[in-house]
mmCIF file with all atom_site columns, C-alpha atoms and ligand atoms in Angstrom:
data_model
loop_
_atom_site.group_PDB
_atom_site.id
_atom_site.type_symbol
_atom_site.label_atom_id
_atom_site.label_alt_id
_atom_site.label_comp_id
_atom_site.label_asym_id
_atom_site.label_entity_id
_atom_site.label_seq_id
_atom_site.pdbx_PDB_ins_code
_atom_site.Cartn_x
_atom_site.Cartn_y
_atom_site.Cartn_z
_atom_site.occupancy
_atom_site.B_iso_or_equiv
_atom_site.pdbx_formal_charge
_atom_site.auth_seq_id
_atom_site.auth_comp_id
_atom_site.auth_asym_id
_atom_site.auth_atom_id
_atom_site.pdbx_PDB_model_num
ATOM   1   C  CA  . ILE A 1 1   ? 106.100 145.959 127.037 1.00 0.00 ? 26  ILE A CA  1
ATOM   2   C  CA  . GLU A 1 2   ? 107.985 142.930 128.496 1.00 0.00 ? 27  GLU A CA  1
ATOM   3   C  CA  . ARG A 1 3   ? 108.504 138.786 128.214 1.00 0.00 ? 28  ARG A CA  1
ATOM   4   C  CA  . THR A 1 4   ? 109.413 136.486 130.906 1.00 0.00 ? 29  THR A CA  1
ATOM   5   C  CA  . LEU A 1 5   ? 110.273 132.530 131.369 1.00 0.00 ? 30  LEU A CA  1
ATOM   6   C  CA  . SER A 1 6   ? 107.655 130.740 132.964 1.00 0.00 ? 31  SER A CA  1
ATOM   7   C  CA  . ILE A 1 7   ? 107.579 127.141 133.950 1.00 0.00 ? 32  ILE A CA  1
ATOM   8   C  CA  . ILE A 1 8   ? 105.067 124.718 135.417 1.00 0.00 ? 33  ILE A CA  1
ATOM   9   C  CA  . LYS A 1 9   ? 107.308 122.541 137.435 1.00 0.00 ? 34  LYS A CA  1
ATOM   10  C  CA  . PRO A 1 10  ? 106.931 118.584 137.387 1.00 0.00 ? 35  PRO A CA  1
ATOM   11  C  CA  . ASP A 1 11  ? 104.493 118.589 140.898 1.00 0.00 ? 36  ASP A CA  1
ATOM   12  C  CA  . ALA A 1 12  ? 102.512 120.498 139.610 1.00 0.00 ? 37  ALA A CA  1
ATOM   13  C  CA  . THR A 1 13  ? 102.101 118.877 136.107 1.00 0.00 ? 38  THR A CA  1
ATOM   14  C  CA  . ARG A 1 14  ? 101.914 115.851 137.843 1.00 0.00 ? 39  ARG A CA  1
ATOM   15  C  CA  . ARG A 1 15  ? 98.530  116.834 139.537 1.00 0.00 ? 40  ARG A CA  1
ATOM   16  C  CA  . ASN A 1 16  ? 97.232  118.007 136.645 1.00 0.00 ? 41  ASN A CA  1
ATOM   17  C  CA  . LEU A 1 17  ? 97.105  121.631 137.405 1.00 0.00 ? 42  LEU A CA  1
ATOM   18  C  CA  . THR A 1 18  ? 98.517  123.093 134.388 1.00 0.00 ? 43  THR A CA  1
ATOM   19  C  CA  . GLY A 1 19  ? 94.829  124.978 133.977 1.00 0.00 ? 44  GLY A CA  1
ATOM   20  C  CA  . LYS A 1 20  ? 94.382  125.709 137.224 1.00 0.00 ? 45  LYS A CA  1
ATOM   21  C  CA  . ILE A 1 21  ? 98.093  128.203 136.883 1.00 0.00 ? 46  ILE A CA  1
ATOM   22  C  CA  . ASN A 1 22  ? 97.649  129.478 133.525 1.00 0.00 ? 47  ASN A CA  1
ATOM   23  C  CA  . ALA A 1 23  ? 94.459  131.054 134.702 1.00 0.00 ? 48  ALA A CA  1
ATOM   24  C  CA  . LYS A 1 24  ? 96.369  132.743 137.687 1.00 0.00 ? 49  LYS A CA  1
ATOM   25  C  CA  . PHE A 1 25  ? 98.116  134.183 135.310 1.00 0.00 ? 50  PHE A CA  1
ATOM   26  C  CA  . GLU A 1 26  ? 95.546  135.079 133.061 1.00 0.00 ? 51  GLU A CA  1
ATOM   27  C  CA  . GLU A 1 27  ? 93.924  136.720 134.867 1.00 0.00 ? 52  GLU A CA  1
ATOM   28  C  CA  . GLY A 1 28  ? 97.163  138.444 136.685 1.00 0.00 ? 53  GLY A CA  1
ATOM   29  C  CA  . GLY A 1 29  ? 96.860  140.075 133.749 1.00 0.00 ? 54  GLY A CA  1
ATOM   30  C  CA  . LEU A 1 30  ? 99.443  138.139 131.451 1.00 0.00 ? 55  LEU A CA  1
ATOM   31  C  CA  . ARG A 1 31  ? 99.097  136.436 128.229 1.00 0.00 ? 56  ARG A CA  1
ATOM   32  C  CA  . ILE A 1 32  ? 101.349 133.650 128.015 1.00 0.00 ? 57  ILE A CA  1
ATOM   33  C  CA  . VAL A 1 33  ? 102.009 133.759 124.576 1.00 0.00 ? 58  VAL A CA  1
ATOM   34  C  CA  . ALA A 1 34  ? 104.206 130.325 123.293 1.00 0.00 ? 59  ALA A CA  1
ATOM   35  C  CA  . GLN A 1 35  ? 103.709 127.455 125.966 1.00 0.00 ? 60  GLN A CA  1
ATOM   36  C  CA  . LYS A 1 36  ? 104.566 123.910 125.116 1.00 0.00 ? 61  LYS A CA  1
ATOM   37  C  CA  . ARG A 1 37  ? 104.891 120.761 127.132 1.00 0.00 ? 62  ARG A CA  1
ATOM   38  C  CA  . ILE A 1 38  ? 108.650 118.799 127.754 1.00 0.00 ? 63  ILE A CA  1
ATOM   39  C  CA  . ARG A 1 39  ? 110.108 116.188 128.752 1.00 0.00 ? 64  ARG A CA  1
ATOM   40  C  CA  . LEU A 1 40  ? 113.911 117.592 130.929 1.00 0.00 ? 65  LEU A CA  1
ATOM   41  C  CA  . THR A 1 41  ? 116.427 115.301 130.910 1.00 0.00 ? 66  THR A CA  1
ATOM   42  C  CA  . LYS A 1 42  ? 118.534 115.936 134.255 1.00 0.00 ? 67  LYS A CA  1
ATOM   43  C  CA  . GLU A 1 43  ? 121.409 117.372 132.187 1.00 0.00 ? 68  GLU A CA  1
ATOM   44  C  CA  . GLN A 1 44  ? 119.145 119.946 130.564 1.00 0.00 ? 69  GLN A CA  1
ATOM   45  C  CA  . ALA A 1 45  ? 117.616 120.700 133.688 1.00 0.00 ? 70  ALA A CA  1
ATOM   46  C  CA  . GLY A 1 46  ? 121.600 121.352 134.648 1.00 0.00 ? 71  GLY A CA  1
ATOM   47  C  CA  . GLN A 1 47  ? 122.343 123.654 132.619 1.00 0.00 ? 72  GLN A CA  1
ATOM   48  C  CA  . PHE A 1 48  ? 119.097 125.743 133.288 1.00 0.00 ? 73  PHE A CA  1
ATOM   49  C  CA  . TYR A 1 49  ? 119.620 126.041 136.867 1.00 0.00 ? 74  TYR A CA  1
ATOM   50  C  CA  . ALA A 1 50  ? 123.747 125.866 136.302 1.00 0.00 ? 75  ALA A CA  1
ATOM   51  C  CA  . VAL A 1 51  ? 122.993 129.662 138.218 1.00 0.00 ? 76  VAL A CA  1
ATOM   52  C  CA  . HIS A 1 52  ? 122.858 127.790 141.247 1.00 0.00 ? 77  HIS A CA  1
ATOM   53  C  CA  . LYS A 1 53  ? 126.135 124.870 140.505 1.00 0.00 ? 78  LYS A CA  1
ATOM   54  C  CA  . GLU A 1 54  ? 126.744 125.521 143.806 1.00 0.00 ? 79  GLU A CA  1
ATOM   55  C  CA  . ARG A 1 55  ? 124.162 125.642 145.971 1.00 0.00 ? 80  ARG A CA  1
ATOM   56  C  CA  . PRO A 1 56  ? 124.188 122.078 148.018 1.00 0.00 ? 81  PRO A CA  1
ATOM   57  C  CA  . PHE A 1 57  ? 119.787 121.617 146.386 1.00 0.00 ? 82  PHE A CA  1
ATOM   58  C  CA  . TYR A 1 58  ? 121.393 121.701 143.193 1.00 0.00 ? 83  TYR A CA  1
ATOM   59  C  CA  . ASP A 1 59  ? 121.673 118.272 142.676 1.00 0.00 ? 84  ASP A CA  1
ATOM   60  C  CA  . GLU A 1 60  ? 118.121 117.550 144.619 1.00 0.00 ? 85  GLU A CA  1
ATOM   61  C  CA  . LEU A 1 61  ? 116.688 120.472 142.353 1.00 0.00 ? 86  LEU A CA  1
ATOM   62  C  CA  . CYS A 1 62  ? 117.703 118.465 138.440 1.00 0.00 ? 87  CYS A CA  1
ATOM   63  C  CA  . GLU A 1 63  ? 116.484 115.283 139.610 1.00 0.00 ? 88  GLU A CA  1
ATOM   64  C  CA  . PHE A 1 64  ? 113.052 117.167 140.183 1.00 0.00 ? 89  PHE A CA  1
ATOM   65  C  CA  . MET A 1 65  ? 112.950 118.868 137.083 1.00 0.00 ? 90  MET A CA  1
ATOM   66  C  CA  . SER A 1 66  ? 113.246 116.072 134.883 1.00 0.00 ? 91  SER A CA  1
ATOM   67  C  CA  . SER A 1 67  ? 111.594 113.927 137.268 1.00 0.00 ? 92  SER A CA  1
ATOM   68  C  CA  . ALA A 1 68  ? 107.832 114.328 135.436 1.00 0.00 ? 93  ALA A CA  1
ATOM   69  C  CA  . PRO A 1 69  ? 106.342 116.879 132.007 1.00 0.00 ? 94  PRO A CA  1
ATOM   70  C  CA  . VAL A 1 70  ? 107.306 120.469 132.765 1.00 0.00 ? 95  VAL A CA  1
ATOM   71  C  CA  . VAL A 1 71  ? 104.975 123.665 130.740 1.00 0.00 ? 96  VAL A CA  1
ATOM   72  C  CA  . VAL A 1 72  ? 107.341 125.541 128.756 1.00 0.00 ? 97  VAL A CA  1
ATOM   73  C  CA  . GLN A 1 73  ? 105.726 130.179 128.742 1.00 0.00 ? 98  GLN A CA  1
ATOM   74  C  CA  . VAL A 1 74  ? 106.614 133.422 127.553 1.00 0.00 ? 99  VAL A CA  1
ATOM   75  C  CA  . LEU A 1 75  ? 104.172 135.403 129.570 1.00 0.00 ? 100 LEU A CA  1
ATOM   76  C  CA  . GLU A 1 76  ? 103.880 138.747 128.121 1.00 0.00 ? 101 GLU A CA  1
ATOM   77  C  CA  . GLY A 1 77  ? 103.077 142.048 129.730 1.00 0.00 ? 102 GLY A CA  1
ATOM   78  C  CA  . GLU A 1 78  ? 103.478 145.487 131.340 1.00 0.00 ? 103 GLU A CA  1
ATOM   79  C  CA  . ASN A 1 79  ? 106.231 144.267 133.934 1.00 0.00 ? 104 ASN A CA  1
ATOM   80  C  CA  . ALA A 1 80  ? 105.691 141.045 133.470 1.00 0.00 ? 105 ALA A CA  1
ATOM   81  C  CA  . ILE A 1 81  ? 109.219 140.002 134.759 1.00 0.00 ? 106 ILE A CA  1
ATOM   82  C  CA  . ALA A 1 82  ? 107.903 141.868 138.167 1.00 0.00 ? 107 ALA A CA  1
ATOM   83  C  CA  . ARG A 1 83  ? 104.255 140.405 137.435 1.00 0.00 ? 108 ARG A CA  1
ATOM   84  C  CA  . ASN A 1 84  ? 104.809 137.243 137.715 1.00 0.00 ? 109 ASN A CA  1
ATOM   85  C  CA  . ARG A 1 85  ? 106.211 137.167 140.587 1.00 0.00 ? 110 ARG A CA  1
ATOM   86  C  CA  . GLU A 1 86  ? 104.172 138.339 142.742 1.00 0.00 ? 111 GLU A CA  1
ATOM   87  C  CA  . ILE A 1 87  ? 101.488 135.994 140.799 1.00 0.00 ? 112 ILE A CA  1
ATOM   88  C  CA  . MET A 1 88  ? 104.290 133.382 141.930 1.00 0.00 ? 113 MET A CA  1
ATOM   89  C  CA  . GLY A 1 89  ? 104.585 134.188 145.557 1.00 0.00 ? 114 GLY A CA  1
ATOM   90  C  CA  . ALA A 1 90  ? 107.505 133.853 148.018 1.00 0.00 ? 115 ALA A CA  1
ATOM   91  C  CA  . THR A 1 91  ? 110.338 130.653 146.677 1.00 0.00 ? 116 THR A CA  1
ATOM   92  C  CA  . ASN A 1 92  ? 108.843 129.187 150.029 1.00 0.00 ? 117 ASN A CA  1
ATOM   93  C  CA  . PRO A 1 93  ? 104.950 128.566 150.079 1.00 0.00 ? 118 PRO A CA  1
ATOM   94  C  CA  . ALA A 1 94  ? 104.927 129.092 153.747 1.00 0.00 ? 119 ALA A CA  1
ATOM   95  C  CA  . ASP A 1 95  ? 105.809 133.166 153.572 1.00 0.00 ? 120 ASP A CA  1
ATOM   96  C  CA  . ALA A 1 96  ? 104.135 133.451 149.689 1.00 0.00 ? 121 ALA A CA  1
ATOM   97  C  CA  . ALA A 1 97  ? 100.865 135.942 150.402 1.00 0.00 ? 122 ALA A CA  1
ATOM   98  C  CA  . PRO A 1 98  ? 98.066  134.263 150.206 1.00 0.00 ? 123 PRO A CA  1
ATOM   99  C  CA  . GLY A 1 99  ? 96.087  133.739 147.025 1.00 0.00 ? 124 GLY A CA  1
ATOM   100 C  CA  . THR A 1 100 ? 99.703  133.158 144.637 1.00 0.00 ? 125 THR A CA  1
ATOM   101 C  CA  . ILE A 1 101 ? 100.291 130.099 142.822 1.00 0.00 ? 126 ILE A CA  1
ATOM   102 C  CA  . ARG A 1 102 ? 103.165 128.402 145.918 1.00 0.00 ? 127 ARG A CA  1
ATOM   103 C  CA  . ALA A 1 103 ? 100.462 129.475 148.758 1.00 0.00 ? 128 ALA A CA  1
ATOM   104 C  CA  . GLU A 1 104 ? 97.519  127.741 146.378 1.00 0.00 ? 129 GLU A CA  1
ATOM   105 C  CA  . PHE A 1 105 ? 99.604  124.961 145.007 1.00 0.00 ? 130 PHE A CA  1
ATOM   106 C  CA  . ALA A 1 106 ? 102.928 124.708 146.242 1.00 0.00 ? 131 ALA A CA  1
ATOM   107 C  CA  . GLU A 1 107 ? 103.838 121.357 148.260 1.00 0.00 ? 132 GLU A CA  1
ATOM   108 C  CA  . SER A 1 108 ? 107.684 122.845 149.639 1.00 0.00 ? 133 SER A CA  1
ATOM   109 C  CA  . VAL A 1 109 ? 110.775 124.972 149.134 1.00 0.00 ? 134 VAL A CA  1
ATOM   110 C  CA  . GLY A 1 110 ? 111.645 122.858 146.685 1.00 0.00 ? 135 GLY A CA  1
ATOM   111 C  CA  . GLU A 1 111 ? 107.668 121.277 144.707 1.00 0.00 ? 136 GLU A CA  1
ATOM   112 C  CA  . ASN A 1 112 ? 106.980 124.585 144.530 1.00 0.00 ? 137 ASN A CA  1
ATOM   113 C  CA  . SER A 1 113 ? 104.801 124.453 141.018 1.00 0.00 ? 138 SER A CA  1
ATOM   114 C  CA  . VAL A 1 114 ? 107.030 127.450 139.075 1.00 0.00 ? 139 VAL A CA  1
ATOM   115 C  CA  . HIS A 1 115 ? 109.628 129.372 137.898 1.00 0.00 ? 140 HIS A CA  1
ATOM   116 C  CA  . GLY A 1 116 ? 109.408 132.754 136.751 1.00 0.00 ? 141 GLY A CA  1
ATOM   117 C  CA  . SER A 1 117 ? 112.361 134.310 135.822 1.00 0.00 ? 142 SER A CA  1
ATOM   118 C  CA  . ASP A 1 118 ? 113.820 137.479 137.910 1.00 0.00 ? 143 ASP A CA  1
ATOM   119 C  CA  . ALA A 1 119 ? 115.599 139.932 135.782 1.00 0.00 ? 144 ALA A CA  1
ATOM   120 C  CA  . PRO A 1 120 ? 115.372 141.528 132.116 1.00 0.00 ? 145 PRO A CA  1
ATOM   121 C  CA  . GLU A 1 121 ? 118.828 139.610 131.298 1.00 0.00 ? 146 GLU A CA  1
ATOM   122 C  CA  . THR A 1 122 ? 117.891 136.491 132.667 1.00 0.00 ? 147 THR A CA  1
ATOM   123 C  CA  . ALA A 1 123 ? 114.263 135.916 131.134 1.00 0.00 ? 148 ALA A CA  1
ATOM   124 C  CA  . ALA A 1 124 ? 115.824 136.833 127.772 1.00 0.00 ? 149 ALA A CA  1
ATOM   125 C  CA  . GLN A 1 125 ? 118.235 133.484 128.450 1.00 0.00 ? 150 GLN A CA  1
ATOM   126 C  CA  . GLU A 1 126 ? 115.730 131.441 129.878 1.00 0.00 ? 151 GLU A CA  1
ATOM   127 C  CA  . ILE A 1 127 ? 112.974 132.260 127.037 1.00 0.00 ? 152 ILE A CA  1
ATOM   128 C  CA  . ALA A 1 128 ? 116.086 131.490 124.366 1.00 0.00 ? 153 ALA A CA  1
ATOM   129 C  CA  . PHE A 1 129 ? 116.313 128.240 126.148 1.00 0.00 ? 154 PHE A CA  1
ATOM   130 C  CA  . PHE A 1 130 ? 113.958 126.497 125.055 1.00 0.00 ? 155 PHE A CA  1
ATOM   131 C  CA  . PHE A 1 131 ? 112.329 128.780 121.922 1.00 0.00 ? 156 PHE A CA  1
ATOM   132 C  CA  . SER A 1 132 ? 113.206 130.120 118.878 1.00 0.00 ? 157 SER A CA  1
ATOM   133 C  CA  . GLY A 1 133 ? 111.246 133.802 117.281 1.00 0.00 ? 158 GLY A CA  1
ATOM   134 C  CA  . ILE A 1 134 ? 109.155 131.672 115.436 1.00 0.00 ? 159 ILE A CA  1
ATOM   135 C  CA  . GLU A 1 135 ? 106.604 129.564 118.469 1.00 0.00 ? 160 GLU A CA  1
ATOM   136 C  CA  . ILE A 1 136 ? 106.756 133.608 119.858 1.00 0.00 ? 161 ILE A CA  1
ATOM   137 C  CA  . VAL A 1 137 ? 103.084 134.807 118.817 1.00 0.00 ? 162 VAL A CA  1
ATOM   138 C  CA  . GLY A 1 138 ? 102.330 138.193 120.641 1.00 0.00 ? 163 GLY A CA  1
HETATM 139 P  P1  . GTP B 2 .   ? 112.462 130.066 140.592 1.00 0.00 ? 18  GTP B P1  1
HETATM 140 O  O1  . GTP B 2 .   ? 111.148 131.344 140.161 1.00 0.00 ? 18  GTP B O1  1
HETATM 141 O  O2  . GTP B 2 .   ? 112.291 128.926 140.257 1.00 0.00 ? 18  GTP B O2  1
HETATM 142 O  O3  . GTP B 2 .   ? 114.034 130.515 140.085 1.00 0.00 ? 18  GTP B O3  1
HETATM 143 O  O4  . GTP B 2 .   ? 112.488 130.721 142.083 1.00 0.00 ? 18  GTP B O4  1
HETATM 144 P  P2  . GTP B 2 .   ? 112.808 132.064 143.063 1.00 0.00 ? 18  GTP B P2  1
HETATM 145 O  O5  . GTP B 2 .   ? 113.333 132.691 142.101 1.00 0.00 ? 18  GTP B O5  1
HETATM 146 O  O6  . GTP B 2 .   ? 111.766 131.860 143.602 1.00 0.00 ? 18  GTP B O6  1
HETATM 147 O  O7  . GTP B 2 .   ? 113.828 131.089 144.156 1.00 0.00 ? 18  GTP B O7  1
HETATM 148 P  P3  . GTP B 2 .   ? 115.601 130.517 143.987 1.00 0.00 ? 18  GTP B P3  1
HETATM 149 O  O8  . GTP B 2 .   ? 116.195 131.579 142.031 1.00 0.00 ? 18  GTP B O8  1
HETATM 150 O  O9  . GTP B 2 .   ? 116.083 131.011 144.876 1.00 0.00 ? 18  GTP B O9  1
HETATM 151 O  O10 . GTP B 2 .   ? 115.983 129.156 143.793 1.00 0.00 ? 18  GTP B O10 1
HETATM 152 C  C1  . GTP B 2 .   ? 115.278 128.032 142.972 1.00 0.00 ? 18  GTP B C1  1
HETATM 153 C  C2  . GTP B 2 .   ? 114.501 127.329 143.039 1.00 0.00 ? 18  GTP B C2  1
HETATM 154 O  O11 . GTP B 2 .   ? 115.931 126.050 142.974 1.00 0.00 ? 18  GTP B O11 1
HETATM 155 C  C3  . GTP B 2 .   ? 113.341 127.419 143.381 1.00 0.00 ? 18  GTP B C3  1
HETATM 156 O  O12 . GTP B 2 .   ? 112.524 127.756 143.119 1.00 0.00 ? 18  GTP B O12 1
HETATM 157 C  C4  . GTP B 2 .   ? 113.993 126.153 144.192 1.00 0.00 ? 18  GTP B C4  1
HETATM 158 O  O13 . GTP B 2 .   ? 112.696 125.338 143.190 1.00 0.00 ? 18  GTP B O13 1
HETATM 159 C  C5  . GTP B 2 .   ? 114.758 125.589 144.635 1.00 0.00 ? 18  GTP B C5  1
HETATM 160 N  N1  . GTP B 2 .   ? 115.305 125.631 145.946 1.00 0.00 ? 18  GTP B N1  1
HETATM 161 C  C6  . GTP B 2 .   ? 115.289 126.986 145.653 1.00 0.00 ? 18  GTP B C6  1
HETATM 162 N  N2  . GTP B 2 .   ? 116.069 126.935 147.706 1.00 0.00 ? 18  GTP B N2  1
HETATM 163 C  C7  . GTP B 2 .   ? 115.713 125.235 148.215 1.00 0.00 ? 18  GTP B C7  1
HETATM 164 C  C8  . GTP B 2 .   ? 116.295 124.801 148.900 1.00 0.00 ? 18  GTP B C8  1
HETATM 165 O  O14 . GTP B 2 .   ? 116.481 124.824 150.411 1.00 0.00 ? 18  GTP B O14 1
HETATM 166 N  N3  . GTP B 2 .   ? 115.411 123.564 149.449 1.00 0.00 ? 18  GTP B N3  1
HETATM 167 C  C9  . GTP B 2 .   ? 115.489 122.848 147.368 1.00 0.00 ? 18  GTP B C9  1
HETATM 168 N  N4  . GTP B 2 .   ? 115.978 121.677 148.009 1.00 0.00 ? 18  GTP B N4  1
HETATM 169 N  N5  . GTP B 2 .   ? 115.366 123.567 147.008 1.00 0.00 ? 18  GTP B N5  1
HETATM 170 C  C10 . GTP B 2 .   ? 115.504 125.022 146.519 1.00 0.00 ? 18  GTP B C10 1
HETATM 171 MG MG1 . MG  B 3 .   ? 115.095 131.805 140.316 1.00 0.00 ? 19  MG  B MG1 1
#
């Protein structure tokens, strides 16, 4: 059993899509074992996305991620990291497979409704960034 860090991004919380997105995770076989709604500062968003510091869209990304509340969550299941990325769909909604979260809800490559960890090491780091052990209940 594996865990991954998920974020429902500001474009989605603004449009009140938290429940519809959570239904996709649950229908896809993932269990929400931790969840909270928070508002990131631009500095916190920058720290979370530090791996993208050199990318041209970094500043825009940090502005966006701090522009409204996000819902951070830990998803658990068989191959949760890969499974979640399938459920999310491609980064650019134009390339996302039908039925995926990004195909149905994302507005653009930047405002793409969800984040999901991309590997076991980053999942562990990202979960620890937002949650303490006592907040995760499997
Ligand atoms: P995450 O799950 O959010 O990490 O998405 P990803 O792994 O599918 O994409 P990646 O890690 O390459 O990029 C991280 C995030 O940066 C994306 O989800 C987008 O929100 C944003 N991003 C990526 N490419 C672009 C771009 O070309 N323009 C803008 N504005 N944002 C981008
Ligand atoms: Mg990524």
